[in-house]
Each structure stands twice: as C-alpha cells, then as structure tokens.
C-alpha cells in the first residue's frame, strides 16, 4: 500500500477550498452584474436605499463615515500595501511580498478595469454630500479593503492554529469591510450593488491568487513508499 504525503493532502485541501470560494464569489458577482446591466429589480432597491440613506444623513454620522472612507481610500490602501511590501522585503519574506503585489496590487488594477467595463454612473442627488466623476461599479474602496483585510486573515490562519485569533481576525476584517461599504453608501457615492459586487470581486480575486500561489509554491512531496505486507520471519541458516 502507498502512503499519501501530508503535503499533498494539504495542497489538495487548499486547492479545493480556494476553488469553492472562487465559484461562490464569482457567481455572486455575476448575478449582481447581470441585474445592474439589465436594470433588474436590484437597481430599484439600489435607488430606494440610496434616497433613504441620503435623507437620513446627519452631520455627526457623515463626519464619521467620511473618516472611515478616507482611511480606506484606494490611495490609503496603496500606502498600506506599500508599507507591507517594504516590510516583507526587509525581512526577506519573498512569498509574502509577492502575495501583497499580486493580491492587492493586481486586484486594484482589476477593479479599475471593471469600472471601465461597466461604466455605471454614481448616484445623483440635488444636494450631494460628495461629488465624484469616476464610475461607480464596483466600489474601489470596498474592493481594496477586501483585498487588504482578506489577505491579512489568511496570514493569521497561516501563523496560528488558535481558534480565538482566527475568529477575531475574521470578525475584525468583516466588520471593517462592512463599515467601509456603509460609509460609501451613506456618503451617496455608491449603490448597494456596487459595494456587494466589490466584496465578491475582492474575494474571487483573492481566491484565484492565493490558490495559484499555493500551487506554485507547493511543498516538495516525498515519493510514495511501498510498504511491504507483514509476513513470517525467516531464520538464518
């Protein structure tokens, strides 16, 4: 019988896990994008929610949402990612450096291409809180935040098996991304479908990159060893 190498098992599980996340996120993004392109019922929900949020905006809430939004702008995320990349280079963590460049840098480029592909206009109000001339779908702030915090979560999972730290990392990442998404909607620069699609886009891109990098940097596996069946011992004449 042949023993299956542990490294091969780990790689197989990683590939299967990454594929599952990719399929789910890509399906969600596709469903949202289809509704946006065809002006389906989701766009009606978008407009109604945008009007409701705009009508209930208050100075204190607006200031808080603006601060959250600015801390997670594409420029801010680029600076954070640059700092992470430099830290990885200084510590000679080459794999982590490549992950930062490919996952965060590459994902932000993909987001720009998506905006150009869909060229969806931003919400319009008579008295806007913010005015932007760029396209709306999908949200760059949410996509960039998903890439940054999502990559951080994978690093925590790789660094420790402790459940409490893993759960904390997931909760912090999720809550922060939701706050960023909420801030963009409260400020009136994105629809619900913009931020939801951006989240799906970020998860899909992370799944693609991390799965590919895991396969590329797979641990060397030992050659399966044939284990002989036990039999009666022979004495020496």
PDB file of C-alpha atoms in Angstrom:
ATOM      1  CA  UNK A   1       0.000   0.000   0.000  1.00  0.00           C
ATOM      2  CA  UNK A   2       1.114   3.589  -0.590  1.00  0.00           C
ATOM      3  CA  UNK A   3       1.129   6.405   1.935  1.00  0.00           C
ATOM      4  CA  UNK A   4      -0.289   9.726   0.733  1.00  0.00           C
ATOM      5  CA  UNK A   5       2.221  12.510   1.523  1.00  0.00           C
ATOM      6  CA  UNK A   6       0.861  15.025   4.100  1.00  0.00           C
ATOM      7  CA  UNK A   7       1.986  17.965   1.930  1.00  0.00           C
ATOM      8  CA  UNK A   8      -0.048  16.638  -0.980  1.00  0.00           C
ATOM      9  CA  UNK A   9      -3.091  16.375   1.283  1.00  0.00           C
ATOM     10  CA  UNK A  10      -2.674  19.975   2.442  1.00  0.00           C
ATOM     11  CA  UNK A  11      -2.275  21.220  -1.104  1.00  0.00           C
ATOM     12  CA  UNK A  12      -5.354  19.323  -2.225  1.00  0.00           C
ATOM     13  CA  UNK A  13      -7.463  20.816   0.545  1.00  0.00           C
ATOM     14  CA  UNK A  14      -6.170  24.317  -0.209  1.00  0.00           C
ATOM     15  CA  UNK A  15      -6.984  23.975  -3.894  1.00  0.00           C
ATOM     16  CA  UNK A  16     -10.461  22.643  -3.158  1.00  0.00           C
ATOM     17  CA  UNK A  17     -11.113  25.373  -0.590  1.00  0.00           C
ATOM     18  CA  UNK A  18      -9.893  28.087  -2.959  1.00  0.00           C
ATOM     19  CA  UNK A  19     -11.996  26.742  -5.806  1.00  0.00           C
ATOM     20  CA  UNK A  20     -15.111  26.748  -3.612  1.00  0.00           C
ATOM     21  CA  UNK A  21     -14.591  30.387  -2.616  1.00  0.00           C
ATOM     22  CA  UNK A  22     -13.870  31.353  -6.215  1.00  0.00           C
ATOM     23  CA  UNK A  23     -17.024  29.700  -7.536  1.00  0.00           C
ATOM     24  CA  UNK A  24     -19.246  31.250  -4.854  1.00  0.00           C
ATOM     25  CA  UNK A  25     -17.792  34.750  -5.193  1.00  0.00           C
ATOM     26  CA  UNK A  26     -17.777  34.674  -8.998  1.00  0.00           C
ATOM     27  CA  UNK A  27     -21.396  33.509  -9.051  1.00  0.00           C
ATOM     28  CA  UNK A  28     -22.433  36.338  -6.706  1.00  0.00           C
ATOM     29  CA  UNK A  29     -20.582  38.946  -8.742  1.00  0.00           C
ATOM     30  CA  UNK A  30     -22.092  37.652 -11.962  1.00  0.00           C
ATOM     31  CA  UNK A  31     -25.619  37.700 -10.555  1.00  0.00           C
ATOM     32  CA  UNK A  32     -25.232  41.288  -9.326  1.00  0.00           C
ATOM     33  CA  UNK A  33     -23.611  42.441 -12.561  1.00  0.00           C
ATOM     34  CA  UNK A  34     -26.407  40.908 -14.621  1.00  0.00           C
ATOM     35  CA  UNK A  35     -29.038  42.782 -12.602  1.00  0.00           C
ATOM     36  CA  UNK A  36     -27.123  46.039 -12.975  1.00  0.00           C
ATOM     37  CA  UNK A  37     -26.662  45.667 -16.727  1.00  0.00           C
ATOM     38  CA  UNK A  38     -30.300  44.697 -17.324  1.00  0.00           C
ATOM     39  CA  UNK A  39     -31.680  47.253 -14.813  1.00  0.00           C
ATOM     40  CA  UNK A  40     -33.409  44.455 -12.927  1.00  0.00           C
ATOM     41  CA  UNK A  41     -35.166  44.698  -9.558  1.00  0.00           C
ATOM     42  CA  UNK A  42     -31.900  45.111  -7.664  1.00  0.00           C
ATOM     43  CA  UNK A  43     -31.388  48.534  -9.245  1.00  0.00           C
ATOM     44  CA  UNK A  44     -34.735  49.645  -7.831  1.00  0.00           C
ATOM     45  CA  UNK A  45     -33.583  48.570  -4.375  1.00  0.00           C
ATOM     46  CA  UNK A  46     -30.358  50.488  -5.033  1.00  0.00           C
ATOM     47  CA  UNK A  47     -32.197  53.722  -5.807  1.00  0.00           C
ATOM     48  CA  UNK A  48     -34.652  53.446  -2.902  1.00  0.00           C
ATOM     49  CA  UNK A  49     -31.922  52.687  -0.369  1.00  0.00           C
ATOM     50  CA  UNK A  50     -29.712  55.481  -1.684  1.00  0.00           C
ATOM     51  CA  UNK A  51     -32.545  58.003  -1.309  1.00  0.00           C
ATOM     52  CA  UNK A  52     -33.351  56.762   2.203  1.00  0.00           C
ATOM     53  CA  UNK A  53     -29.753  56.967   3.375  1.00  0.00           C
ATOM     54  CA  UNK A  54     -29.321  60.422   1.864  1.00  0.00           C
ATOM     55  CA  UNK A  55     -32.486  61.647   3.541  1.00  0.00           C
ATOM     56  CA  UNK A  56     -31.347  60.378   6.960  1.00  0.00           C
ATOM     57  CA  UNK A  57     -27.789  61.695   6.788  1.00  0.00           C
ATOM     58  CA  UNK A  58     -26.741  63.735   9.829  1.00  0.00           C
ATOM     59  CA  UNK A  59     -23.593  65.855  10.323  1.00  0.00           C
ATOM     60  CA  UNK A  60     -22.090  63.597  13.006  1.00  0.00           C
ATOM     61  CA  UNK A  61     -22.771  60.418  11.058  1.00  0.00           C
ATOM     62  CA  UNK A  62     -21.496  61.973   7.856  1.00  0.00           C
ATOM     63  CA  UNK A  63     -18.235  63.044   9.523  1.00  0.00           C
ATOM     64  CA  UNK A  64     -17.672  59.540  10.921  1.00  0.00           C
ATOM     65  CA  UNK A  65     -18.428  57.897   7.576  1.00  0.00           C
ATOM     66  CA  UNK A  66     -16.117  60.337   5.791  1.00  0.00           C
ATOM     67  CA  UNK A  67     -13.269  59.474   8.162  1.00  0.00           C
ATOM     68  CA  UNK A  68     -13.758  55.732   7.622  1.00  0.00           C
ATOM     69  CA  UNK A  69     -13.938  56.253   3.883  1.00  0.00           C
ATOM     70  CA  UNK A  70     -10.753  58.331   3.738  1.00  0.00           C
ATOM     71  CA  UNK A  71      -8.838  55.789   5.829  1.00  0.00           C
ATOM     72  CA  UNK A  72      -9.786  53.128   3.282  1.00  0.00           C
ATOM     73  CA  UNK A  73      -9.474  55.029   0.026  1.00  0.00           C
ATOM     74  CA  UNK A  74      -7.582  53.411  -2.819  1.00  0.00           C
ATOM     75  CA  UNK A  75      -4.704  55.807  -2.125  1.00  0.00           C
ATOM     76  CA  UNK A  76      -4.652  54.846   1.566  1.00  0.00           C
ATOM     77  CA  UNK A  77      -4.809  51.113   0.804  1.00  0.00           C
ATOM     78  CA  UNK A  78      -1.977  51.560  -1.699  1.00  0.00           C
ATOM     79  CA  UNK A  79       0.134  53.191   1.024  1.00  0.00           C
ATOM     80  CA  UNK A  80      -0.675  50.399   3.491  1.00  0.00           C
ATOM     81  CA  UNK A  81       0.184  47.754   0.891  1.00  0.00           C
ATOM     82  CA  UNK A  82       3.426  49.549   0.021  1.00  0.00           C
ATOM     83  CA  UNK A  83       4.417  49.594   3.694  1.00  0.00           C
ATOM     84  CA  UNK A  84       3.602  45.877   3.956  1.00  0.00           C
ATOM     85  CA  UNK A  85       5.636  45.137   0.852  1.00  0.00           C
ATOM     86  CA  UNK A  86       8.657  47.049   2.125  1.00  0.00           C
ATOM     87  CA  UNK A  87       8.397  45.241   5.462  1.00  0.00           C
ATOM     88  CA  UNK A  88       8.353  41.900   3.653  1.00  0.00           C
ATOM     89  CA  UNK A  89      11.421  42.857   1.605  1.00  0.00           C
ATOM     90  CA  UNK A  90      13.351  43.991   4.680  1.00  0.00           C
ATOM     91  CA  UNK A  91      12.568  40.708   6.426  1.00  0.00           C
ATOM     92  CA  UNK A  92      13.252  38.725   3.227  1.00  0.00           C
ATOM     93  CA  UNK A  93       9.751  37.309   3.198  1.00  0.00           C
ATOM     94  CA  UNK A  94       9.657  36.863  -0.549  1.00  0.00           C
ATOM     95  CA  UNK A  95       6.427  34.868  -0.730  1.00  0.00           C
ATOM     96  CA  UNK A  96       4.541  37.394   1.369  1.00  0.00           C
ATOM     97  CA  UNK A  97       5.902  40.218  -0.794  1.00  0.00           C
ATOM     98  CA  UNK A  98       4.682  38.537  -3.967  1.00  0.00           C
ATOM     99  CA  UNK A  99       1.307  37.929  -2.328  1.00  0.00           C
ATOM    100  CA  UNK A 100       0.963  41.636  -1.476  1.00  0.00           C
ATOM    101  CA  UNK A 101       1.839  42.707  -5.018  1.00  0.00           C
ATOM    102  CA  UNK A 102      -0.320  40.138  -6.790  1.00  0.00           C
ATOM    103  CA  UNK A 103      -3.314  40.077  -4.441  1.00  0.00           C
ATOM    104  CA  UNK A 104      -3.644  43.751  -3.523  1.00  0.00           C
ATOM    105  CA  UNK A 105      -1.915  45.468  -6.439  1.00  0.00           C
ATOM    106  CA  UNK A 106      -3.347  43.163  -9.064  1.00  0.00           C
ATOM    107  CA  UNK A 107      -6.811  43.255  -7.521  1.00  0.00           C
ATOM    108  CA  UNK A 108      -6.916  47.039  -7.574  1.00  0.00           C
ATOM    109  CA  UNK A 109      -5.985  47.033 -11.254  1.00  0.00           C
ATOM    110  CA  UNK A 110      -8.795  44.541 -11.910  1.00  0.00           C
ATOM    111  CA  UNK A 111     -11.219  46.874 -10.122  1.00  0.00           C
ATOM    112  CA  UNK A 112     -10.286  49.771 -12.406  1.00  0.00           C
ATOM    113  CA  UNK A 113     -10.826  47.564 -15.451  1.00  0.00           C
ATOM    114  CA  UNK A 114     -14.223  46.513 -14.113  1.00  0.00           C
ATOM    115  CA  UNK A 115     -15.260  50.136 -13.664  1.00  0.00           C
ATOM    116  CA  UNK A 116     -14.279  50.887 -17.248  1.00  0.00           C
ATOM    117  CA  UNK A 117     -16.122  47.799 -18.492  1.00  0.00           C
ATOM    118  CA  UNK A 118     -19.435  48.628 -16.758  1.00  0.00           C
ATOM    119  CA  UNK A 119     -19.126  52.478 -16.766  1.00  0.00           C
ATOM    120  CA  UNK A 120     -22.023  52.851 -14.327  1.00  0.00           C
ATOM    121  CA  UNK A 121     -22.831  56.379 -13.171  1.00  0.00           C
ATOM    122  CA  UNK A 122     -22.809  57.210  -9.483  1.00  0.00           C
ATOM    123  CA  UNK A 123     -25.953  58.147  -7.516  1.00  0.00           C
ATOM    124  CA  UNK A 124     -27.220  61.657  -8.231  1.00  0.00           C
ATOM    125  CA  UNK A 125     -28.789  63.984  -5.645  1.00  0.00           C
ATOM    126  CA  UNK A 126     -29.872  67.619  -5.672  1.00  0.00           C
ATOM    127  CA  UNK A 127     -27.679  68.317  -2.619  1.00  0.00           C
ATOM    128  CA  UNK A 128     -24.898  65.707  -2.738  1.00  0.00           C
ATOM    129  CA  UNK A 129     -22.573  65.152   0.201  1.00  0.00           C
ATOM    130  CA  UNK A 130     -19.745  64.231  -2.176  1.00  0.00           C
ATOM    131  CA  UNK A 131     -19.331  64.597  -5.920  1.00  0.00           C
ATOM    132  CA  UNK A 132     -17.119  62.215  -7.880  1.00  0.00           C
ATOM    133  CA  UNK A 133     -16.676  61.949 -11.629  1.00  0.00           C
ATOM    134  CA  UNK A 134     -15.383  58.364 -11.753  1.00  0.00           C
ATOM    135  CA  UNK A 135     -17.518  55.297 -12.362  1.00  0.00           C
ATOM    136  CA  UNK A 136     -19.463  53.582  -9.600  1.00  0.00           C
ATOM    137  CA  UNK A 137     -19.487  49.806 -10.213  1.00  0.00           C
ATOM    138  CA  UNK A 138     -17.855  48.088  -8.408  1.00  0.00           C
ATOM    139  CA  UNK A 139     -16.663  50.141  -5.409  1.00  0.00           C
ATOM    140  CA  UNK A 140     -12.905  50.657  -5.337  1.00  0.00           C
ATOM    141  CA  UNK A 141     -12.848  51.362  -1.597  1.00  0.00           C
ATOM    142  CA  UNK A 142     -14.638  48.129  -0.734  1.00  0.00           C
ATOM    143  CA  UNK A 143     -12.666  46.031  -3.197  1.00  0.00           C
ATOM    144  CA  UNK A 144      -9.330  47.356  -1.910  1.00  0.00           C
ATOM    145  CA  UNK A 145     -10.381  46.868   1.726  1.00  0.00           C
ATOM    146  CA  UNK A 146     -11.487  43.304   0.980  1.00  0.00           C
ATOM    147  CA  UNK A 147      -8.131  42.552  -0.609  1.00  0.00           C
ATOM    148  CA  UNK A 148      -6.119  44.029   2.262  1.00  0.00           C
ATOM    149  CA  UNK A 149      -8.071  42.564   5.165  1.00  0.00           C
ATOM    150  CA  UNK A 150      -8.732  39.290   3.376  1.00  0.00           C
ATOM    151  CA  UNK A 151      -5.021  38.768   2.830  1.00  0.00           C
ATOM    152  CA  UNK A 152      -4.441  39.643   6.475  1.00  0.00           C
ATOM    153  CA  UNK A 153      -6.908  36.962   7.553  1.00  0.00           C
ATOM    154  CA  UNK A 154      -5.086  34.316   5.512  1.00  0.00           C
ATOM    155  CA  UNK A 155      -1.808  35.321   7.174  1.00  0.00           C
ATOM    156  CA  UNK A 156      -3.366  34.947  10.619  1.00  0.00           C
ATOM    157  CA  UNK A 157      -4.660  31.486   9.691  1.00  0.00           C
ATOM    158  CA  UNK A 158      -1.193  30.531   8.454  1.00  0.00           C
ATOM    159  CA  UNK A 159       0.525  31.897  11.576  1.00  0.00           C
ATOM    160  CA  UNK A 160      -1.557  30.295  14.317  1.00  0.00           C
ATOM    161  CA  UNK A 161      -3.929  27.377  14.802  1.00  0.00           C
ATOM    162  CA  UNK A 162      -5.540  29.111  17.798  1.00  0.00           C
ATOM    163  CA  UNK A 163      -9.270  29.416  17.133  1.00  0.00           C
ATOM    164  CA  UNK A 164      -9.724  32.637  19.114  1.00  0.00           C
ATOM    165  CA  UNK A 165      -7.196  34.540  16.995  1.00  0.00           C
ATOM    166  CA  UNK A 166      -8.634  33.181  13.765  1.00  0.00           C
ATOM    167  CA  UNK A 167     -12.174  34.109  14.765  1.00  0.00           C
ATOM    168  CA  UNK A 168     -11.020  37.567  15.890  1.00  0.00           C
ATOM    169  CA  UNK A 169      -9.258  38.153  12.560  1.00  0.00           C
ATOM    170  CA  UNK A 170     -12.361  37.174  10.574  1.00  0.00           C
ATOM    171  CA  UNK A 171     -14.664  39.336  12.722  1.00  0.00           C
ATOM    172  CA  UNK A 172     -12.397  42.408  12.561  1.00  0.00           C
ATOM    173  CA  UNK A 173     -11.992  42.071   8.789  1.00  0.00           C
ATOM    174  CA  UNK A 174     -15.711  41.559   8.177  1.00  0.00           C
ATOM    175  CA  UNK A 175     -16.842  44.423  10.422  1.00  0.00           C
ATOM    176  CA  UNK A 176     -14.300  46.808   8.907  1.00  0.00           C
ATOM    177  CA  UNK A 177     -15.301  45.961   5.339  1.00  0.00           C
ATOM    178  CA  UNK A 178     -18.987  46.406   6.222  1.00  0.00           C
ATOM    179  CA  UNK A 179     -18.209  49.805   7.763  1.00  0.00           C
ATOM    180  CA  UNK A 180     -16.341  50.871   4.631  1.00  0.00           C
ATOM    181  CA  UNK A 181     -19.243  49.720   2.447  1.00  0.00           C
ATOM    182  CA  UNK A 182     -21.730  51.552   4.659  1.00  0.00           C
ATOM    183  CA  UNK A 183     -19.671  54.728   4.561  1.00  0.00           C
ATOM    184  CA  UNK A 184     -19.677  54.762   0.771  1.00  0.00           C
ATOM    185  CA  UNK A 185     -23.449  54.362   0.664  1.00  0.00           C
ATOM    186  CA  UNK A 186     -24.129  56.939   3.397  1.00  0.00           C
ATOM    187  CA  UNK A 187     -21.919  59.446   1.587  1.00  0.00           C
ATOM    188  CA  UNK A 188     -24.030  58.885  -1.512  1.00  0.00           C
ATOM    189  CA  UNK A 189     -21.255  57.787  -3.864  1.00  0.00           C
ATOM    190  CA  UNK A 190     -22.215  54.118  -4.242  1.00  0.00           C
ATOM    191  CA  UNK A 191     -25.255  51.904  -4.508  1.00  0.00           C
ATOM    192  CA  UNK A 192     -25.760  48.715  -2.514  1.00  0.00           C
ATOM    193  CA  UNK A 193     -24.987  46.620  -5.585  1.00  0.00           C
ATOM    194  CA  UNK A 194     -21.687  48.499  -6.064  1.00  0.00           C
ATOM    195  CA  UNK A 195     -20.346  47.555  -2.641  1.00  0.00           C
ATOM    196  CA  UNK A 196     -21.742  43.995  -2.710  1.00  0.00           C
ATOM    197  CA  UNK A 197     -20.154  43.342  -6.103  1.00  0.00           C
ATOM    198  CA  UNK A 198     -16.863  44.824  -4.904  1.00  0.00           C
ATOM    199  CA  UNK A 199     -16.818  42.429  -1.949  1.00  0.00           C
ATOM    200  CA  UNK A 200     -17.475  39.478  -4.261  1.00  0.00           C
ATOM    201  CA  UNK A 201     -14.837  40.715  -6.694  1.00  0.00           C
ATOM    202  CA  UNK A 202     -12.234  41.007  -3.944  1.00  0.00           C
ATOM    203  CA  UNK A 203     -12.955  37.533  -2.567  1.00  0.00           C
ATOM    204  CA  UNK A 204     -12.844  35.999  -6.051  1.00  0.00           C
ATOM    205  CA  UNK A 205      -9.519  37.655  -6.859  1.00  0.00           C
ATOM    206  CA  UNK A 206      -8.011  36.563  -3.543  1.00  0.00           C
ATOM    207  CA  UNK A 207      -9.205  33.009  -4.180  1.00  0.00           C
ATOM    208  CA  UNK A 208      -7.596  32.984  -7.630  1.00  0.00           C
ATOM    209  CA  UNK A 209      -4.289  34.441  -6.462  1.00  0.00           C
ATOM    210  CA  UNK A 210      -3.871  32.515  -3.222  1.00  0.00           C
ATOM    211  CA  UNK A 211      -4.846  29.220  -4.828  1.00  0.00           C
ATOM    212  CA  UNK A 212      -2.430  29.784  -7.708  1.00  0.00           C
ATOM    213  CA  UNK A 213       0.396  30.836  -5.385  1.00  0.00           C
ATOM    214  CA  UNK A 214      -0.239  27.867  -3.108  1.00  0.00           C
ATOM    215  CA  UNK A 215       0.025  25.509  -6.070  1.00  0.00           C
ATOM    216  CA  UNK A 216       3.132  27.265  -7.418  1.00  0.00           C
ATOM    217  CA  UNK A 217       4.866  27.208  -4.036  1.00  0.00           C
ATOM    218  CA  UNK A 218       3.662  23.752  -3.071  1.00  0.00           C
ATOM    219  CA  UNK A 219       5.812  21.938  -0.565  1.00  0.00           C
ATOM    220  CA  UNK A 220       8.051  19.275  -2.054  1.00  0.00           C
ATOM    221  CA  UNK A 221       6.428  15.895  -1.637  1.00  0.00           C
ATOM    222  CA  UNK A 222       8.193  12.690  -0.899  1.00  0.00           C
ATOM    223  CA  UNK A 223       7.939   9.823  -3.334  1.00  0.00           C
ATOM    224  CA  UNK A 224       5.239   7.405  -2.121  1.00  0.00           C
ATOM    225  CA  UNK A 225       6.869   4.472  -0.414  1.00  0.00           C
ATOM    226  CA  UNK A 226       5.597   0.952  -0.922  1.00  0.00           C
ATOM    227  CA  UNK A 227       5.004  -0.657   2.455  1.00  0.00           C
ATOM    228  CA  UNK A 228       5.548  -4.435   2.286  1.00  0.00           C
ATOM    229  CA  UNK A 229       2.922  -6.648   3.819  1.00  0.00           C
ATOM    230  CA  UNK A 230       3.885  -8.252   7.095  1.00  0.00           C
ATOM    231  CA  UNK A 231       4.899 -11.896   6.780  1.00  0.00           C
ATOM    232  CA  UNK A 232       6.601 -14.653   8.731  1.00  0.00           C
ATOM    233  CA  UNK A 233      10.228 -14.037   9.504  1.00  0.00           C
ATOM    234  CA  UNK A 234      12.810 -16.373   8.145  1.00  0.00           C
ATOM    235  CA  UNK A 235      15.673 -17.530  10.286  1.00  0.00           C
ATOM    236  CA  UNK A 236      19.271 -17.532   9.094  1.00  0.00           C
ATOM    237  CA  UNK A 237      20.638 -20.998   8.321  1.00  0.00           C
TER     238      UNK A 237
END
